[in-house]
Amino acid sequence: MTDTTTEQTSGPRLGFFTRLLEDAPAGQRYRFALEQIEAAERFGMHSAWVAQHHFSAAEGGLPSPLVFLSHAAARTRRITLGTAIITLPMENAVRVAEDAAVLDVLAEGRLEIGLGSGGNPKSFPAFGTSFDERREVFADNLATLRTLFSGDSLPTEHLLYPEPDAADAGRPGLGQRLWQATFSSGGAGAAGAAGDGLMLSRTQPRPQGRPEAALDEVQLPVIDTYLSQLPDGAAPRILASRTAVVADAADLPRLREITEPALRTEADRLVGYDTSSLSFDELLVATDTYLGTSEQVIERMSADRVLDRVTDVSFQVHSVPATNEAALRSIELLATEVAPALGLDVAEERVR
């Protein structure tokens, strides 16, 4: 097994993440997200990640992330494109493998596949399964993906086409570009033992009786377990997601004004306890929401010990109800001001 440190020559690679939650019809949400991904590439971000949500525009605007990313691939050249996450128990694993293989060929090997077992419990019956069965179905579907991505045949003797690694023989195959999202050390250990990447959430419920626990305090043991279970010689891949909206000082009062009511509606669900007595600034801290000028975000984020232990970090504007313009400005400020101050890695090769 590996030890519990991550060695890398530079800081975590900078990335962008979106749930496509702008207050707009679906087509406009998709156009906004494409603009944001193109901006992320232009300012040197290494990766762009999109979430999957079914049936509810209020939870997230994208039920088919691989379809969307195929279009994003055609409009970008360098940036890695990832799912964060595909809810695998609601999918046909063979179709996920086929769609991913086609997309990876079109994207010239730039696809990363983040997977999870969770999701809205109300959505599962539409896909012929139940929330209670999600872990078992996830394990079965993940095994199918591994079989196909490794080039092995299914019990029915079918092989994946396009063939694994057809896009770029010099890059790790799709089976080596799987990530698992989890809150728990148990899930992290399973991801590590499989050699998969570990995806950490932007916030999560605090342990019972410890509502004041900082997010890094909760997530550091998860990282330790993941690293302890990695096979010898396997390189760790750890992605931390964080909510960060960086704004110019003149725009900040309006962003704070629209954020407070939106954040209060979901704060208790995010952290798992009653937050009604908190001031707005206390609420931002409790929900792990970084909202401020570059200097303010740098000051707060400097205390996040998780950033010293991960290989990648992706920033999202949600749950702040930011406009597309605010998201684009935040991407620019994150890449040009926040990342250098925190030692985050920005690609030297920019796309103009």
Short mmCIF file of N, CA and C in Angstrom, two decimals, residues 110-216:
data_model
loop_
_atom_site.label_atom_id
_atom_site.label_comp_id
_atom_site.label_asym_id
_atom_site.label_seq_id
_atom_site.Cartn_x
_atom_site.Cartn_y
_atom_site.Cartn_z
N ARG A 110 -9.61 13.27 -24.12
CA ARG A 110 -9.71 14.27 -23.05
C ARG A 110 -10.80 13.97 -22.03
N LEU A 111 -11.45 12.82 -22.10
CA LEU A 111 -12.58 12.53 -21.22
C LEU A 111 -12.13 11.93 -19.89
N GLU A 112 -12.73 12.41 -18.79
CA GLU A 112 -12.59 11.81 -17.47
C GLU A 112 -14.00 11.46 -16.99
N ILE A 113 -14.15 10.28 -16.37
CA ILE A 113 -15.48 9.78 -16.04
C ILE A 113 -15.64 9.69 -14.53
N GLY A 114 -16.36 10.66 -13.96
CA GLY A 114 -16.70 10.62 -12.54
C GLY A 114 -18.03 9.93 -12.34
N LEU A 115 -18.10 9.06 -11.35
CA LEU A 115 -19.26 8.21 -11.12
C LEU A 115 -19.70 8.30 -9.66
N GLY A 116 -20.99 8.09 -9.44
CA GLY A 116 -21.50 8.04 -8.09
C GLY A 116 -22.74 7.18 -8.01
N SER A 117 -23.12 6.84 -6.79
CA SER A 117 -24.28 5.97 -6.59
C SER A 117 -25.50 6.74 -6.11
N GLY A 118 -25.35 8.02 -5.76
CA GLY A 118 -26.42 8.77 -5.13
C GLY A 118 -27.38 9.39 -6.11
N GLY A 119 -27.92 10.54 -5.75
CA GLY A 119 -28.91 11.18 -6.58
C GLY A 119 -30.23 11.33 -5.83
N ASN A 120 -31.17 11.98 -6.48
CA ASN A 120 -32.48 12.19 -5.88
C ASN A 120 -33.23 10.86 -5.77
N PRO A 121 -33.61 10.43 -4.56
CA PRO A 121 -34.30 9.13 -4.42
C PRO A 121 -35.55 9.02 -5.29
N LYS A 122 -36.22 10.16 -5.56
CA LYS A 122 -37.45 10.11 -6.33
C LYS A 122 -37.21 9.78 -7.80
N SER A 123 -35.99 9.92 -8.28
CA SER A 123 -35.70 9.68 -9.70
C SER A 123 -35.48 8.21 -10.03
N PHE A 124 -35.09 7.40 -9.05
CA PHE A 124 -34.67 6.03 -9.33
C PHE A 124 -35.75 5.17 -9.99
N PRO A 125 -37.02 5.22 -9.53
CA PRO A 125 -38.02 4.33 -10.14
C PRO A 125 -38.19 4.53 -11.64
N ALA A 126 -37.94 5.72 -12.14
CA ALA A 126 -38.08 5.96 -13.58
C ALA A 126 -37.08 5.14 -14.38
N PHE A 127 -36.02 4.70 -13.72
CA PHE A 127 -34.98 3.94 -14.40
C PHE A 127 -35.01 2.46 -14.02
N GLY A 128 -36.12 2.03 -13.42
CA GLY A 128 -36.29 0.61 -13.13
C GLY A 128 -35.50 0.11 -11.94
N THR A 129 -35.12 0.99 -11.04
CA THR A 129 -34.40 0.57 -9.84
C THR A 129 -34.88 1.41 -8.67
N SER A 130 -34.28 1.22 -7.50
CA SER A 130 -34.70 1.96 -6.33
C SER A 130 -33.49 2.52 -5.61
N PHE A 131 -33.73 3.53 -4.81
CA PHE A 131 -32.65 4.16 -4.05
C PHE A 131 -32.00 3.15 -3.11
N ASP A 132 -32.79 2.26 -2.52
CA ASP A 132 -32.24 1.27 -1.59
C ASP A 132 -31.31 0.28 -2.27
N GLU A 133 -31.49 0.08 -3.58
CA GLU A 133 -30.66 -0.88 -4.32
C GLU A 133 -29.44 -0.23 -4.96
N ARG A 134 -29.25 1.05 -4.73
CA ARG A 134 -28.29 1.80 -5.55
C ARG A 134 -26.85 1.29 -5.42
N ARG A 135 -26.45 0.87 -4.24
CA ARG A 135 -25.06 0.44 -4.07
C ARG A 135 -24.78 -0.85 -4.81
N GLU A 136 -25.72 -1.78 -4.74
CA GLU A 136 -25.52 -3.04 -5.45
C GLU A 136 -25.54 -2.83 -6.96
N VAL A 137 -26.47 -2.01 -7.45
CA VAL A 137 -26.54 -1.74 -8.89
C VAL A 137 -25.30 -0.98 -9.35
N PHE A 138 -24.84 -0.05 -8.52
CA PHE A 138 -23.61 0.69 -8.84
C PHE A 138 -22.44 -0.28 -9.01
N ALA A 139 -22.28 -1.19 -8.07
CA ALA A 139 -21.16 -2.13 -8.13
C ALA A 139 -21.23 -3.00 -9.38
N ASP A 140 -22.42 -3.47 -9.73
CA ASP A 140 -22.58 -4.30 -10.93
C ASP A 140 -22.26 -3.50 -12.19
N ASN A 141 -22.79 -2.28 -12.27
CA ASN A 141 -22.56 -1.47 -13.46
C ASN A 141 -21.10 -1.05 -13.59
N LEU A 142 -20.46 -0.76 -12.45
CA LEU A 142 -19.05 -0.40 -12.48
C LEU A 142 -18.20 -1.57 -12.96
N ALA A 143 -18.55 -2.77 -12.53
CA ALA A 143 -17.82 -3.96 -13.00
C ALA A 143 -17.95 -4.12 -14.51
N THR A 144 -19.12 -3.82 -15.05
CA THR A 144 -19.32 -3.90 -16.51
C THR A 144 -18.45 -2.87 -17.22
N LEU A 145 -18.42 -1.65 -16.71
CA LEU A 145 -17.56 -0.62 -17.31
C LEU A 145 -16.11 -1.06 -17.31
N ARG A 146 -15.64 -1.60 -16.20
CA ARG A 146 -14.23 -2.02 -16.12
C ARG A 146 -13.94 -3.12 -17.14
N THR A 147 -14.87 -4.06 -17.26
CA THR A 147 -14.68 -5.14 -18.23
C THR A 147 -14.53 -4.59 -19.64
N LEU A 148 -15.45 -3.73 -20.03
CA LEU A 148 -15.44 -3.21 -21.40
C LEU A 148 -14.25 -2.30 -21.64
N PHE A 149 -13.92 -1.42 -20.68
CA PHE A 149 -12.81 -0.50 -20.87
C PHE A 149 -11.46 -1.21 -20.87
N SER A 150 -11.41 -2.39 -20.27
CA SER A 150 -10.15 -3.15 -20.26
C SER A 150 -9.94 -3.94 -21.54
N GLY A 151 -10.95 -3.97 -22.40
CA GLY A 151 -10.84 -4.72 -23.64
C GLY A 151 -11.31 -6.15 -23.53
N ASP A 152 -11.84 -6.52 -22.36
CA ASP A 152 -12.36 -7.87 -22.19
C ASP A 152 -13.81 -7.94 -22.68
N SER A 153 -14.27 -9.15 -22.89
CA SER A 153 -15.64 -9.33 -23.39
C SER A 153 -16.61 -9.54 -22.24
N LEU A 154 -17.85 -9.20 -22.50
CA LEU A 154 -18.93 -9.47 -21.55
C LEU A 154 -19.23 -10.98 -21.53
N PRO A 155 -20.01 -11.45 -20.55
CA PRO A 155 -20.41 -12.86 -20.56
C PRO A 155 -21.11 -13.26 -21.86
N THR A 156 -21.67 -12.29 -22.55
CA THR A 156 -22.32 -12.56 -23.84
C THR A 156 -21.32 -12.56 -25.00
N GLU A 157 -20.03 -12.37 -24.68
CA GLU A 157 -18.92 -12.36 -25.64
C GLU A 157 -18.86 -11.08 -26.49
N HIS A 158 -19.58 -10.05 -26.09
CA HIS A 158 -19.52 -8.78 -26.80
C HIS A 158 -18.32 -7.96 -26.31
N LEU A 159 -17.67 -7.26 -27.25
CA LEU A 159 -16.55 -6.38 -26.97
C LEU A 159 -16.94 -4.94 -27.27
N LEU A 160 -16.28 -4.02 -26.58
CA LEU A 160 -16.58 -2.60 -26.77
C LEU A 160 -16.03 -2.10 -28.10
N TYR A 161 -16.87 -1.32 -28.80
CA TYR A 161 -16.42 -0.58 -29.98
C TYR A 161 -16.93 0.85 -29.84
N PRO A 162 -16.07 1.85 -30.06
CA PRO A 162 -14.66 1.80 -30.44
C PRO A 162 -13.81 1.08 -29.39
N GLU A 163 -12.76 0.44 -29.87
CA GLU A 163 -11.91 -0.33 -28.98
C GLU A 163 -11.28 0.58 -27.93
N PRO A 164 -11.06 0.07 -26.72
CA PRO A 164 -10.41 0.87 -25.68
C PRO A 164 -9.06 1.40 -26.15
N ASP A 165 -8.78 2.65 -25.79
CA ASP A 165 -7.51 3.31 -26.09
C ASP A 165 -7.35 3.65 -27.56
N ALA A 166 -8.43 3.52 -28.36
CA ALA A 166 -8.29 3.82 -29.79
C ALA A 166 -7.99 5.29 -30.03
N ALA A 167 -8.43 6.17 -29.10
CA ALA A 167 -8.26 7.60 -29.33
C ALA A 167 -6.80 8.02 -29.22
N ASP A 168 -6.06 7.47 -28.26
CA ASP A 168 -4.69 7.93 -28.02
C ASP A 168 -3.97 6.84 -27.25
N ALA A 169 -3.13 6.09 -27.94
CA ALA A 169 -2.46 4.97 -27.30
C ALA A 169 -1.45 5.42 -26.25
N GLY A 170 -1.04 6.68 -26.28
CA GLY A 170 -0.08 7.17 -25.31
C GLY A 170 -0.70 7.69 -24.03
N ARG A 171 -1.99 7.64 -23.91
CA ARG A 171 -2.69 8.15 -22.74
C ARG A 171 -3.33 7.00 -21.98
N PRO A 172 -3.45 7.13 -20.65
CA PRO A 172 -4.14 6.06 -19.91
C PRO A 172 -5.52 5.79 -20.51
N GLY A 173 -5.88 4.53 -20.55
CA GLY A 173 -7.17 4.17 -21.11
C GLY A 173 -8.32 4.66 -20.25
N LEU A 174 -9.53 4.53 -20.77
CA LEU A 174 -10.70 4.99 -20.03
C LEU A 174 -10.84 4.29 -18.68
N GLY A 175 -10.41 3.05 -18.60
CA GLY A 175 -10.47 2.35 -17.33
C GLY A 175 -9.57 2.94 -16.27
N GLN A 176 -8.55 3.69 -16.70
CA GLN A 176 -7.65 4.38 -15.78
C GLN A 176 -8.05 5.85 -15.59
N ARG A 177 -9.19 6.21 -16.15
CA ARG A 177 -9.69 7.58 -16.00
C ARG A 177 -11.07 7.60 -15.33
N LEU A 178 -11.31 6.61 -14.48
CA LEU A 178 -12.54 6.56 -13.68
C LEU A 178 -12.32 7.23 -12.34
N TRP A 179 -13.35 7.92 -11.86
CA TRP A 179 -13.33 8.57 -10.56
C TRP A 179 -14.58 8.14 -9.79
N GLN A 180 -14.48 8.06 -8.47
CA GLN A 180 -15.63 7.77 -7.64
C GLN A 180 -15.87 8.89 -6.64
N ALA A 181 -17.11 9.35 -6.54
CA ALA A 181 -17.49 10.39 -5.59
C ALA A 181 -18.03 9.75 -4.33
N THR A 182 -17.60 10.26 -3.18
CA THR A 182 -18.04 9.68 -1.92
C THR A 182 -17.89 10.69 -0.79
N PHE A 183 -18.73 10.56 0.22
CA PHE A 183 -18.57 11.31 1.47
C PHE A 183 -17.74 10.55 2.49
N SER A 184 -17.66 9.23 2.35
CA SER A 184 -17.22 8.38 3.45
C SER A 184 -15.83 7.80 3.24
N SER A 185 -15.20 7.43 4.34
CA SER A 185 -13.92 6.75 4.27
C SER A 185 -14.06 5.37 3.64
N GLY A 186 -15.20 4.70 3.89
CA GLY A 186 -15.40 3.39 3.28
C GLY A 186 -15.44 3.48 1.77
N GLY A 187 -16.17 4.45 1.24
CA GLY A 187 -16.21 4.65 -0.19
C GLY A 187 -14.87 5.05 -0.75
N ALA A 188 -14.14 5.87 0.00
CA ALA A 188 -12.81 6.29 -0.44
C ALA A 188 -11.85 5.12 -0.49
N GLY A 189 -11.95 4.22 0.49
CA GLY A 189 -11.10 3.04 0.48
C GLY A 189 -11.35 2.16 -0.72
N ALA A 190 -12.63 2.01 -1.09
CA ALA A 190 -12.97 1.20 -2.25
C ALA A 190 -12.42 1.83 -3.53
N ALA A 191 -12.53 3.15 -3.64
CA ALA A 191 -11.99 3.84 -4.81
C ALA A 191 -10.48 3.68 -4.88
N GLY A 192 -9.83 3.82 -3.73
CA GLY A 192 -8.38 3.68 -3.71
C GLY A 192 -7.94 2.28 -4.07
N ALA A 193 -8.58 1.26 -3.50
CA ALA A 193 -8.20 -0.12 -3.78
C ALA A 193 -8.34 -0.45 -5.26
N ALA A 194 -9.29 0.20 -5.93
CA ALA A 194 -9.50 -0.03 -7.36
C ALA A 194 -8.55 0.79 -8.23
N GLY A 195 -7.83 1.72 -7.61
CA GLY A 195 -6.96 2.60 -8.39
C GLY A 195 -7.70 3.73 -9.08
N ASP A 196 -8.96 3.98 -8.68
CA ASP A 196 -9.75 5.06 -9.26
C ASP A 196 -9.39 6.38 -8.60
N GLY A 197 -9.82 7.48 -9.23
CA GLY A 197 -9.69 8.78 -8.61
C GLY A 197 -10.75 8.96 -7.54
N LEU A 198 -10.50 9.88 -6.61
CA LEU A 198 -11.41 10.20 -5.52
C LEU A 198 -11.96 11.61 -5.74
N MET A 199 -13.28 11.74 -5.69
CA MET A 199 -13.93 13.04 -5.86
C MET A 199 -14.54 13.47 -4.53
N LEU A 200 -14.11 14.63 -4.04
CA LEU A 200 -14.59 15.18 -2.79
C LEU A 200 -15.60 16.29 -3.07
N SER A 201 -16.61 16.40 -2.22
CA SER A 201 -17.70 17.32 -2.47
C SER A 201 -17.35 18.75 -2.04
N ARG A 202 -18.14 19.70 -2.53
CA ARG A 202 -17.96 21.12 -2.20
C ARG A 202 -18.34 21.42 -0.76
N THR A 203 -19.25 20.65 -0.21
CA THR A 203 -19.63 20.70 1.19
C THR A 203 -20.29 19.37 1.51
N GLN A 204 -20.53 19.09 2.77
CA GLN A 204 -21.21 17.85 3.12
C GLN A 204 -21.72 17.93 4.55
N PRO A 205 -22.72 17.09 4.89
CA PRO A 205 -23.23 17.09 6.27
C PRO A 205 -22.11 16.81 7.27
N ARG A 206 -22.17 17.49 8.39
CA ARG A 206 -21.16 17.32 9.43
C ARG A 206 -21.48 16.11 10.31
N PRO A 207 -20.47 15.55 10.96
CA PRO A 207 -20.73 14.41 11.85
C PRO A 207 -21.71 14.78 12.95
N GLN A 208 -22.48 13.81 13.38
CA GLN A 208 -23.48 14.05 14.42
C GLN A 208 -22.81 14.58 15.68
N GLY A 209 -23.35 15.67 16.19
CA GLY A 209 -22.81 16.27 17.40
C GLY A 209 -21.65 17.22 17.16
N ARG A 210 -21.24 17.38 15.89
CA ARG A 210 -20.10 18.27 15.60
C ARG A 210 -20.44 19.20 14.44
N PRO A 211 -21.46 20.01 14.58
CA PRO A 211 -21.84 20.89 13.48
C PRO A 211 -20.79 21.94 13.16
N GLU A 212 -19.90 22.22 14.10
CA GLU A 212 -18.90 23.25 13.89
C GLU A 212 -17.66 22.73 13.14
N ALA A 213 -17.60 21.45 12.86
CA ALA A 213 -16.42 20.88 12.22
C ALA A 213 -16.18 21.52 10.86
N ALA A 214 -14.94 21.86 10.58
CA ALA A 214 -14.59 22.43 9.28
C ALA A 214 -14.60 21.34 8.22
N LEU A 215 -14.81 21.73 6.97
CA LEU A 215 -14.88 20.75 5.89
C LEU A 215 -13.58 19.98 5.75
N ASP A 216 -12.45 20.66 5.88
CA ASP A 216 -11.19 19.93 5.74
C ASP A 216 -11.00 18.91 6.86
#
